[in-house]
Amino acid sequence: MKAVIAVHVGAGYHSELKLPQYKRVCKTACQKATAMLENNECTAVDAVTAAVTVLENDPITNAGFGSNLTLKGTVECDASVMDGRSLNFGAVGALSGYSNPILVAREIYNQQVRNNLTFGRLPPCFLVGNGAAEWARENVLTSEKQQHLVSEEAKRSYLKYKRKIERHEEGGSAGGEVERLDTVGAVCLDKSGNVASAVSSGGVLLKHPGRVGQAAVYGCGCWSELFDSSSAVAVSTSGGGEHLIKTMLAHRCAEALRTSDNAVPALSDCLKEHFLQSRYLKGVDQKLGGVLALSVDHQDAACDVIWAHSTKSLCYGYMETGGRTAKFGCSRLEEVDVGRNVVVGGV
């Protein structure tokens, strides 16, 4: 069976002017992961970790270096990774000092696999804040100074919207909303038939320090599951973190895909019923979310790449082993439907 990698640079708003940059980073991430997947020893977890690392390293994305800044002007990142066969999960939240939070999440995942703590102690699956940073240093992951994580564009956006908030609090107009909600992620099917997913985010601009979004929360940012010898799913989400947490959207989508033979309508129905119409989001005007998923049928040796979103746009890329080049796309939703309807696609 061919291995497949798919990545996204978030459900949010992606300007036409920056599309070449989004295309470049999506294709680079896919090509990096696919080159690894050509080796039969490369696992799905290896591939999604490598792909997300590429996305984090590019300042065009809201993850790792170049992330949105908090109210205090600092970078705090969330990330997680999940393996479909073992269902092991590793996550970090509100992590400072690391340009690749996915690598810290991966090391937390690795410790669960090793499960070698003394006196029967359970290894953690989710660490936050200073405790997460201290754990990372103890596990020989190199930290960086805050200023090395802040890109010039992130600094400009921070100053622009901080001034708008200050004017609004003084009685003036807020002058529009912060658009940058996007989270990056990856989903993968490896040659052994296993799946994995990963997600990473700098969170919303001007968030309160310590805030944790869906990218770090179990069942909300990503989900992977190898159900039996015949099927598997992998999901990565993006959008308004608080809304995705309340609806546990990643797990919801995985369950919808597991119980359906037709992935595209199943994903569409899931977002409409469990997100747009969710009783947990009553009173919310615009519900902003997006999903990238793999739906695998091992019996037919088929793997569908599917995406859906209620945001203005979602940029994605995908590639399979043996392919000559990665594919890129940017799905868009009409302005009138943003936050109120869903657009779905797949290959």
mmCIF file of C-alpha atoms in Angstrom:
data_model
loop_
_atom_site.group_PDB
_atom_site.id
_atom_site.type_symbol
_atom_site.label_atom_id
_atom_site.label_comp_id
_atom_site.label_asym_id
_atom_site.label_seq_id
_atom_site.Cartn_x
_atom_site.Cartn_y
_atom_site.Cartn_z
ATOM 1 C CA MET A 1 0.000 0.000 0.000
ATOM 2 C CA LYS A 2 1.297 3.478 -0.845
ATOM 3 C CA ALA A 3 1.977 5.881 1.991
ATOM 4 C CA VAL A 4 0.168 9.246 1.981
ATOM 5 C CA ILE A 5 0.918 12.535 3.722
ATOM 6 C CA ALA A 6 -1.400 15.557 3.826
ATOM 7 C CA VAL A 7 -0.783 18.904 5.538
ATOM 8 C CA HIS A 8 -2.661 22.132 6.152
ATOM 9 C CA VAL A 9 -1.638 25.653 7.107
ATOM 10 C CA GLY A 10 -4.880 26.431 8.828
ATOM 11 C CA ALA A 11 -8.516 27.276 8.516
ATOM 12 C CA GLY A 12 -8.756 31.046 8.567
ATOM 13 C CA TYR A 13 -8.054 33.672 5.929
ATOM 14 C CA HIS A 14 -5.311 33.231 3.325
ATOM 15 C CA SER A 15 -4.714 36.177 1.014
ATOM 16 C CA GLU A 16 -4.155 35.637 -2.696
ATOM 17 C CA LEU A 17 -0.879 37.564 -2.433
ATOM 18 C CA LYS A 18 0.548 35.017 0.011
ATOM 19 C CA LEU A 19 -0.676 31.895 -1.802
ATOM 20 C CA PRO A 20 2.753 31.226 -3.390
ATOM 21 C CA GLN A 21 4.277 31.154 0.106
ATOM 22 C CA TYR A 22 1.591 28.814 1.444
ATOM 23 C CA LYS A 23 2.028 26.593 -1.595
ATOM 24 C CA ARG A 24 5.790 26.474 -1.136
ATOM 25 C CA VAL A 25 5.687 25.490 2.532
ATOM 26 C CA CYS A 26 2.920 22.893 2.040
ATOM 27 C CA LYS A 27 4.791 21.232 -0.814
ATOM 28 C CA THR A 28 8.091 21.336 1.075
ATOM 29 C CA ALA A 29 6.488 19.670 4.108
ATOM 30 C CA CYS A 30 4.882 16.974 1.950
ATOM 31 C CA GLN A 31 8.090 16.283 0.043
ATOM 32 C CA LYS A 32 10.104 16.036 3.266
ATOM 33 C CA ALA A 33 7.666 13.528 4.773
ATOM 34 C CA THR A 34 7.271 11.519 1.561
ATOM 35 C CA ALA A 35 11.029 11.123 1.174
ATOM 36 C CA MET A 36 11.073 9.643 4.668
ATOM 37 C CA LEU A 37 8.064 7.406 3.977
ATOM 38 C CA GLU A 38 9.850 5.779 1.034
ATOM 39 C CA ASN A 39 11.853 4.011 3.739
ATOM 40 C CA ASN A 40 9.727 1.171 5.117
ATOM 41 C CA GLU A 41 11.053 1.833 8.619
ATOM 42 C CA CYS A 42 9.564 5.342 8.706
ATOM 43 C CA THR A 43 6.386 5.431 10.788
ATOM 44 C CA ALA A 44 3.353 7.654 10.357
ATOM 45 C CA VAL A 45 4.305 9.427 13.599
ATOM 46 C CA ASP A 46 7.792 10.108 12.192
ATOM 47 C CA ALA A 47 6.272 11.583 9.037
ATOM 48 C CA VAL A 48 3.703 13.902 10.650
ATOM 49 C CA THR A 49 6.331 15.137 13.109
ATOM 50 C CA ALA A 50 8.726 15.967 10.267
ATOM 51 C CA ALA A 51 6.013 17.653 8.190
ATOM 52 C CA VAL A 52 4.797 19.828 11.061
ATOM 53 C CA THR A 53 8.388 20.763 11.919
ATOM 54 C CA VAL A 54 8.753 22.189 8.393
ATOM 55 C CA LEU A 55 5.513 24.154 8.842
ATOM 56 C CA GLU A 56 6.615 25.473 12.255
ATOM 57 C CA ASN A 57 9.935 26.682 10.863
ATOM 58 C CA ASP A 58 8.308 28.940 8.265
ATOM 59 C CA PRO A 59 7.252 32.409 9.518
ATOM 60 C CA ILE A 60 4.265 32.406 7.131
ATOM 61 C CA THR A 61 2.458 30.028 9.517
ATOM 62 C CA ASN A 62 1.016 30.621 12.977
ATOM 63 C CA ALA A 63 3.094 27.897 14.622
ATOM 64 C CA GLY A 64 6.557 27.787 16.152
ATOM 65 C CA PHE A 65 8.721 30.632 14.842
ATOM 66 C CA GLY A 66 6.506 33.537 13.760
ATOM 67 C CA SER A 67 3.538 32.570 15.942
ATOM 68 C CA ASN A 68 0.927 35.039 17.144
ATOM 69 C CA LEU A 69 2.002 36.933 20.255
ATOM 70 C CA THR A 70 0.251 36.997 23.623
ATOM 71 C CA LEU A 71 -0.980 40.158 25.341
ATOM 72 C CA LYS A 72 2.512 40.440 26.841
ATOM 73 C CA GLY A 73 4.204 40.129 23.441
ATOM 74 C CA THR A 74 5.529 36.610 24.018
ATOM 75 C CA VAL A 75 5.254 33.347 22.069
ATOM 76 C CA GLU A 76 3.354 30.460 23.695
ATOM 77 C CA CYS A 77 2.670 27.395 21.566
ATOM 78 C CA ASP A 78 0.420 24.330 21.676
ATOM 79 C CA ALA A 79 1.055 21.056 19.840
ATOM 80 C CA SER A 80 0.092 17.389 19.889
ATOM 81 C CA VAL A 81 0.655 14.119 18.056
ATOM 82 C CA MET A 82 -1.341 10.865 18.088
ATOM 83 C CA ASP A 83 -0.611 7.355 16.829
ATOM 84 C CA GLY A 84 -3.457 5.314 15.362
ATOM 85 C CA ARG A 85 -2.292 1.831 16.298
ATOM 86 C CA SER A 86 -1.359 2.371 19.957
ATOM 87 C CA LEU A 87 -3.602 5.435 20.511
ATOM 88 C CA ASN A 88 -0.707 7.007 22.406
ATOM 89 C CA PHE A 89 -0.879 10.804 22.517
ATOM 90 C CA GLY A 90 1.626 13.507 23.448
ATOM 91 C CA ALA A 91 0.884 17.208 23.877
ATOM 92 C CA VAL A 92 2.234 20.515 25.153
ATOM 93 C CA GLY A 93 0.307 23.678 25.932
ATOM 94 C CA ALA A 94 1.356 27.302 26.484
ATOM 95 C CA LEU A 95 4.972 26.280 25.847
ATOM 96 C CA SER A 96 7.569 29.061 25.688
ATOM 97 C CA GLY A 97 11.150 28.878 24.484
ATOM 98 C CA TYR A 98 10.782 26.249 21.750
ATOM 99 C CA SER A 99 10.426 26.958 18.027
ATOM 100 C CA ASN A 100 9.336 23.353 17.405
ATOM 101 C CA PRO A 101 6.727 22.481 20.041
ATOM 102 C CA ILE A 102 5.812 19.404 17.998
ATOM 103 C CA LEU A 103 9.212 17.919 18.896
ATOM 104 C CA VAL A 104 8.444 18.312 22.597
ATOM 105 C CA ALA A 105 5.006 16.728 22.085
ATOM 106 C CA ARG A 106 6.695 13.899 20.180
ATOM 107 C CA GLU A 107 9.156 13.294 23.026
ATOM 108 C CA ILE A 108 6.245 13.121 25.485
ATOM 109 C CA TYR A 109 4.678 10.557 23.148
ATOM 110 C CA ASN A 110 7.979 8.645 23.039
ATOM 111 C CA GLN A 111 8.093 8.422 26.826
ATOM 112 C CA GLN A 112 4.636 6.850 26.841
ATOM 113 C CA VAL A 113 5.840 4.248 24.349
ATOM 114 C CA ARG A 114 8.878 3.488 26.521
ATOM 115 C CA ASN A 115 6.770 3.592 29.727
ATOM 116 C CA ASN A 116 9.891 3.157 31.857
ATOM 117 C CA LEU A 117 9.209 5.376 34.878
ATOM 118 C CA THR A 118 10.030 3.808 38.233
ATOM 119 C CA PHE A 119 7.616 2.792 41.018
ATOM 120 C CA GLY A 120 4.707 2.324 38.631
ATOM 121 C CA ARG A 121 4.405 6.036 37.799
ATOM 122 C CA LEU A 122 2.444 6.889 34.678
ATOM 123 C CA PRO A 123 4.301 9.003 32.092
ATOM 124 C CA PRO A 124 2.457 12.247 31.290
ATOM 125 C CA CYS A 125 0.615 12.693 28.020
ATOM 126 C CA PHE A 126 0.058 16.468 28.350
ATOM 127 C CA LEU A 127 2.313 19.120 29.918
ATOM 128 C CA VAL A 128 1.826 22.892 30.053
ATOM 129 C CA GLY A 129 3.666 26.144 30.687
ATOM 130 C CA ASN A 130 6.830 26.239 32.759
ATOM 131 C CA GLY A 131 6.467 22.572 33.670
ATOM 132 C CA ALA A 132 6.484 21.589 30.001
ATOM 133 C CA ALA A 133 9.551 23.751 29.307
ATOM 134 C CA GLU A 134 11.395 22.306 32.311
ATOM 135 C CA TRP A 135 10.519 18.745 31.228
ATOM 136 C CA ALA A 136 11.798 19.488 27.713
ATOM 137 C CA ARG A 137 15.122 20.791 29.044
ATOM 138 C CA GLU A 138 15.496 17.735 31.272
ATOM 139 C CA ASN A 139 14.962 15.559 28.208
ATOM 140 C CA VAL A 140 17.779 17.266 26.299
ATOM 141 C CA LEU A 141 15.646 19.446 24.037
ATOM 142 C CA THR A 142 17.361 22.782 23.445
ATOM 143 C CA SER A 143 15.421 25.917 24.355
ATOM 144 C CA GLU A 144 15.664 29.324 22.691
ATOM 145 C CA LYS A 145 15.339 32.906 23.838
ATOM 146 C CA GLN A 146 11.923 34.537 23.371
ATOM 147 C CA GLN A 147 13.228 37.144 20.928
ATOM 148 C CA HIS A 148 14.447 34.395 18.601
ATOM 149 C CA LEU A 149 10.860 33.106 18.242
ATOM 150 C CA VAL A 150 9.310 36.452 17.251
ATOM 151 C CA SER A 151 9.143 37.268 13.545
ATOM 152 C CA GLU A 152 8.949 40.826 12.221
ATOM 153 C CA GLU A 153 5.447 40.229 10.843
ATOM 154 C CA ALA A 154 4.226 38.836 14.171
ATOM 155 C CA LYS A 155 5.626 41.907 15.922
ATOM 156 C CA ARG A 156 3.901 44.262 13.456
ATOM 157 C CA SER A 157 0.554 42.475 13.873
ATOM 158 C CA TYR A 158 0.903 42.561 17.641
ATOM 159 C CA LEU A 159 1.551 46.316 17.740
ATOM 160 C CA LYS A 160 -1.234 47.032 15.242
ATOM 161 C CA TYR A 161 -3.954 45.142 17.091
ATOM 162 C CA LYS A 162 -2.705 46.111 20.556
ATOM 163 C CA ARG A 163 -3.187 49.767 19.571
ATOM 164 C CA LYS A 164 -6.677 48.978 18.259
ATOM 165 C CA ILE A 165 -7.657 47.321 21.525
ATOM 166 C CA GLU A 166 -6.269 50.218 23.554
ATOM 167 C CA ARG A 167 -8.229 52.728 21.430
ATOM 168 C CA HIS A 168 -11.387 50.655 21.820
ATOM 169 C CA GLU A 169 -10.960 50.484 25.600
ATOM 170 C CA GLU A 170 -10.562 54.271 25.617
ATOM 171 C CA GLY A 171 -13.930 54.615 23.883
ATOM 172 C CA GLY A 172 -12.896 54.487 20.235
ATOM 173 C CA SER A 173 -13.634 51.941 17.517
ATOM 174 C CA ALA A 174 -11.998 48.510 17.562
ATOM 175 C CA GLY A 175 -11.660 48.758 13.793
ATOM 176 C CA GLY A 176 -12.194 45.131 12.841
ATOM 177 C CA GLU A 177 -11.375 41.691 14.196
ATOM 178 C CA VAL A 178 -8.177 39.701 14.397
ATOM 179 C CA GLU A 179 -8.246 37.279 11.459
ATOM 180 C CA ARG A 180 -5.330 34.935 12.188
ATOM 181 C CA LEU A 181 -6.857 31.813 13.751
ATOM 182 C CA ASP A 182 -4.953 29.283 11.657
ATOM 183 C CA THR A 183 -3.304 26.200 13.133
ATOM 184 C CA VAL A 184 -1.040 23.890 11.120
ATOM 185 C CA GLY A 185 -1.276 20.130 10.998
ATOM 186 C CA ALA A 186 -0.574 16.866 9.218
ATOM 187 C CA VAL A 187 -2.170 13.446 8.743
ATOM 188 C CA CYS A 188 -0.403 10.354 7.416
ATOM 189 C CA LEU A 189 -0.854 6.762 6.302
ATOM 190 C CA ASP A 190 2.421 4.823 6.312
ATOM 191 C CA LYS A 191 3.385 1.742 4.303
ATOM 192 C CA SER A 192 2.482 -0.594 7.161
ATOM 193 C CA GLY A 193 -1.110 0.681 7.069
ATOM 194 C CA ASN A 194 -0.886 2.670 10.303
ATOM 195 C CA VAL A 195 -2.028 6.294 10.621
ATOM 196 C CA ALA A 196 -0.997 9.308 12.689
ATOM 197 C CA SER A 197 -1.918 12.959 13.026
ATOM 198 C CA ALA A 198 -0.318 16.079 14.447
ATOM 199 C CA VAL A 199 -1.195 19.710 15.027
ATOM 200 C CA SER A 200 0.666 22.839 16.142
ATOM 201 C CA SER A 201 -0.415 26.397 16.847
ATOM 202 C CA GLY A 202 0.706 29.715 18.241
ATOM 203 C CA GLY A 203 -2.883 30.377 19.297
ATOM 204 C CA VAL A 204 -4.968 33.477 18.776
ATOM 205 C CA LEU A 205 -3.302 36.874 18.586
ATOM 206 C CA LEU A 206 -3.300 38.796 21.881
ATOM 207 C CA LYS A 207 -4.418 35.766 23.878
ATOM 208 C CA HIS A 208 -3.976 35.836 27.638
ATOM 209 C CA PRO A 209 -0.706 34.169 28.683
ATOM 210 C CA GLY A 210 -1.396 30.601 29.757
ATOM 211 C CA ARG A 211 -4.310 30.119 27.367
ATOM 212 C CA VAL A 212 -4.348 26.637 25.788
ATOM 213 C CA GLY A 213 -6.148 25.983 22.507
ATOM 214 C CA GLN A 214 -7.453 22.856 20.833
ATOM 215 C CA ALA A 215 -4.053 21.990 19.343
ATOM 216 C CA ALA A 216 -2.984 20.565 22.711
ATOM 217 C CA VAL A 217 -6.259 19.028 23.889
ATOM 218 C CA TYR A 218 -7.044 15.309 23.537
ATOM 219 C CA GLY A 219 -9.779 14.654 20.987
ATOM 220 C CA CYS A 220 -9.925 18.276 19.874
ATOM 221 C CA GLY A 221 -6.792 19.100 17.866
ATOM 222 C CA CYS A 222 -6.030 15.741 16.299
ATOM 223 C CA TRP A 223 -7.201 12.148 16.296
ATOM 224 C CA SER A 224 -5.860 8.942 14.741
ATOM 225 C CA GLU A 225 -7.244 5.453 15.015
ATOM 226 C CA LEU A 226 -6.620 2.123 13.350
ATOM 227 C CA PHE A 227 -10.019 0.525 13.911
ATOM 228 C CA ASP A 228 -9.290 -2.975 12.647
ATOM 229 C CA SER A 229 -7.571 -4.643 9.726
ATOM 230 C CA SER A 230 -9.952 -2.962 7.290
ATOM 231 C CA SER A 231 -10.113 0.765 8.140
ATOM 232 C CA ALA A 232 -8.382 3.737 9.751
ATOM 233 C CA VAL A 233 -8.809 7.499 10.075
ATOM 234 C CA ALA A 234 -6.555 10.454 10.875
ATOM 235 C CA VAL A 235 -7.834 13.968 11.597
ATOM 236 C CA SER A 236 -6.247 17.378 12.204
ATOM 237 C CA THR A 237 -8.329 20.470 13.052
ATOM 238 C CA SER A 238 -7.935 24.233 12.891
ATOM 239 C CA GLY A 239 -10.007 27.298 13.747
ATOM 240 C CA GLY A 240 -11.372 28.895 16.904
ATOM 241 C CA GLY A 241 -9.744 26.832 19.641
ATOM 242 C CA GLU A 242 -12.391 27.333 22.306
ATOM 243 C CA HIS A 243 -15.132 26.213 19.892
ATOM 244 C CA LEU A 244 -13.154 23.163 18.793
ATOM 245 C CA ILE A 245 -12.534 22.182 22.411
ATOM 246 C CA LYS A 246 -16.190 22.469 23.392
ATOM 247 C CA THR A 247 -17.244 20.256 20.476
ATOM 248 C CA MET A 248 -14.276 17.800 20.608
ATOM 249 C CA LEU A 249 -14.321 18.119 16.839
ATOM 250 C CA ALA A 250 -11.349 15.907 15.927
ATOM 251 C CA HIS A 251 -12.805 12.860 17.677
ATOM 252 C CA ARG A 252 -16.298 13.614 16.357
ATOM 253 C CA CYS A 253 -15.015 13.685 12.782
ATOM 254 C CA ALA A 254 -13.073 10.452 13.253
ATOM 255 C CA GLU A 255 -16.198 8.681 14.490
ATOM 256 C CA ALA A 256 -18.238 10.033 11.579
ATOM 257 C CA LEU A 257 -15.682 8.776 9.064
ATOM 258 C CA ARG A 258 -15.418 5.396 10.803
ATOM 259 C CA THR A 259 -19.127 4.711 10.456
ATOM 260 C CA SER A 260 -19.551 5.872 6.847
ATOM 261 C CA ASP A 261 -18.658 4.456 3.443
ATOM 262 C CA ASN A 262 -18.721 7.916 1.850
ATOM 263 C CA ALA A 263 -16.173 10.227 3.421
ATOM 264 C CA VAL A 264 -17.074 13.603 1.883
ATOM 265 C CA PRO A 265 -20.766 13.749 2.884
ATOM 266 C CA ALA A 266 -19.925 12.160 6.243
ATOM 267 C CA LEU A 267 -17.468 14.945 7.057
ATOM 268 C CA SER A 268 -19.891 17.603 5.837
ATOM 269 C CA ASP A 269 -22.738 16.233 7.957
ATOM 270 C CA CYS A 270 -20.472 15.962 10.994
ATOM 271 C CA LEU A 271 -19.384 19.608 10.857
ATOM 272 C CA LYS A 272 -22.949 20.779 10.363
ATOM 273 C CA GLU A 273 -24.460 18.659 13.145
ATOM 274 C CA HIS A 274 -21.669 18.658 15.725
ATOM 275 C CA PHE A 275 -20.139 22.085 15.091
ATOM 276 C CA LEU A 276 -22.401 24.582 13.346
ATOM 277 C CA GLN A 277 -25.530 23.245 15.077
ATOM 278 C CA SER A 278 -23.839 22.148 18.291
ATOM 279 C CA ARG A 279 -25.758 22.796 21.489
ATOM 280 C CA TYR A 280 -22.417 23.578 23.114
ATOM 281 C CA LEU A 281 -22.025 26.657 20.912
ATOM 282 C CA LYS A 282 -25.437 28.207 21.465
ATOM 283 C CA GLY A 283 -25.234 31.967 21.196
ATOM 284 C CA VAL A 284 -22.084 31.908 19.057
ATOM 285 C CA ASP A 285 -22.675 33.894 15.870
ATOM 286 C CA GLN A 286 -19.798 32.709 13.682
ATOM 287 C CA LYS A 287 -18.458 29.203 14.306
ATOM 288 C CA LEU A 288 -15.034 29.007 12.707
ATOM 289 C CA GLY A 289 -13.410 25.636 12.179
ATOM 290 C CA GLY A 290 -11.711 23.396 9.671
ATOM 291 C CA VAL A 291 -10.647 19.773 9.298
ATOM 292 C CA LEU A 292 -8.134 17.828 7.216
ATOM 293 C CA ALA A 293 -8.569 14.055 7.311
ATOM 294 C CA LEU A 294 -7.561 10.720 5.846
ATOM 295 C CA SER A 295 -10.128 7.947 5.505
ATOM 296 C CA VAL A 296 -8.441 4.605 4.811
ATOM 297 C CA ASP A 297 -10.012 1.435 3.413
ATOM 298 C CA HIS A 298 -7.377 -1.267 3.695
ATOM 299 C CA GLN A 299 -9.460 -3.883 1.888
ATOM 300 C CA ASP A 300 -9.609 -1.744 -1.261
ATOM 301 C CA ALA A 301 -6.134 -0.244 -0.661
ATOM 302 C CA ALA A 302 -7.782 3.194 -0.852
ATOM 303 C CA CYS A 303 -7.016 6.394 1.028
ATOM 304 C CA ASP A 304 -9.219 9.491 0.701
ATOM 305 C CA VAL A 305 -7.844 12.933 1.543
ATOM 306 C CA ILE A 306 -10.753 15.111 2.703
ATOM 307 C CA TRP A 307 -11.039 18.683 3.954
ATOM 308 C CA ALA A 308 -13.875 20.841 5.255
ATOM 309 C CA HIS A 309 -14.135 24.301 6.777
ATOM 310 C CA SER A 310 -16.519 27.068 7.828
ATOM 311 C CA THR A 311 -13.802 29.734 7.614
ATOM 312 C CA LYS A 312 -12.970 31.937 4.623
ATOM 313 C CA SER A 313 -10.309 29.512 3.440
ATOM 314 C CA LEU A 314 -8.220 26.431 4.153
ATOM 315 C CA CYS A 315 -4.887 25.726 2.441
ATOM 316 C CA TYR A 316 -3.676 22.152 2.127
ATOM 317 C CA GLY A 317 -1.145 19.936 0.379
ATOM 318 C CA TYR A 318 -0.815 16.186 -0.117
ATOM 319 C CA MET A 319 1.472 13.611 -1.686
ATOM 320 C CA GLU A 320 1.870 9.835 -1.897
ATOM 321 C CA THR A 321 4.981 7.708 -2.145
ATOM 322 C CA GLY A 322 5.982 7.191 -5.749
ATOM 323 C CA GLY A 323 4.415 10.514 -6.728
ATOM 324 C CA ARG A 324 6.418 13.037 -8.707
ATOM 325 C CA THR A 325 5.293 16.149 -6.878
ATOM 326 C CA ALA A 326 3.091 17.336 -4.041
ATOM 327 C CA LYS A 327 -0.335 18.784 -4.832
ATOM 328 C CA PHE A 328 -1.576 22.059 -3.319
ATOM 329 C CA GLY A 329 -4.988 23.650 -3.016
ATOM 330 C CA CYS A 330 -6.778 26.509 -1.299
ATOM 331 C CA SER A 331 -10.458 25.873 -0.603
ATOM 332 C CA ARG A 332 -12.608 28.999 -0.192
ATOM 333 C CA LEU A 333 -16.047 29.754 1.230
ATOM 334 C CA GLU A 334 -18.283 32.640 0.169
ATOM 335 C CA GLU A 335 -18.137 35.575 2.580
ATOM 336 C CA VAL A 336 -21.863 35.351 3.333
ATOM 337 C CA ASP A 337 -21.449 31.728 4.477
ATOM 338 C CA VAL A 338 -18.426 32.184 6.753
ATOM 339 C CA GLY A 339 -19.135 30.745 10.189
ATOM 340 C CA ARG A 340 -22.581 29.586 9.117
ATOM 341 C CA ASN A 341 -22.005 26.967 6.420
ATOM 342 C CA VAL A 342 -19.405 24.403 5.385
ATOM 343 C CA VAL A 343 -17.514 23.704 2.176
ATOM 344 C CA VAL A 344 -16.124 20.192 1.723
ATOM 345 C CA GLY A 345 -13.754 18.622 -0.791
ATOM 346 C CA GLY A 346 -11.619 15.573 -1.285
ATOM 347 C CA VAL A 347 -9.501 13.420 -3.570
#
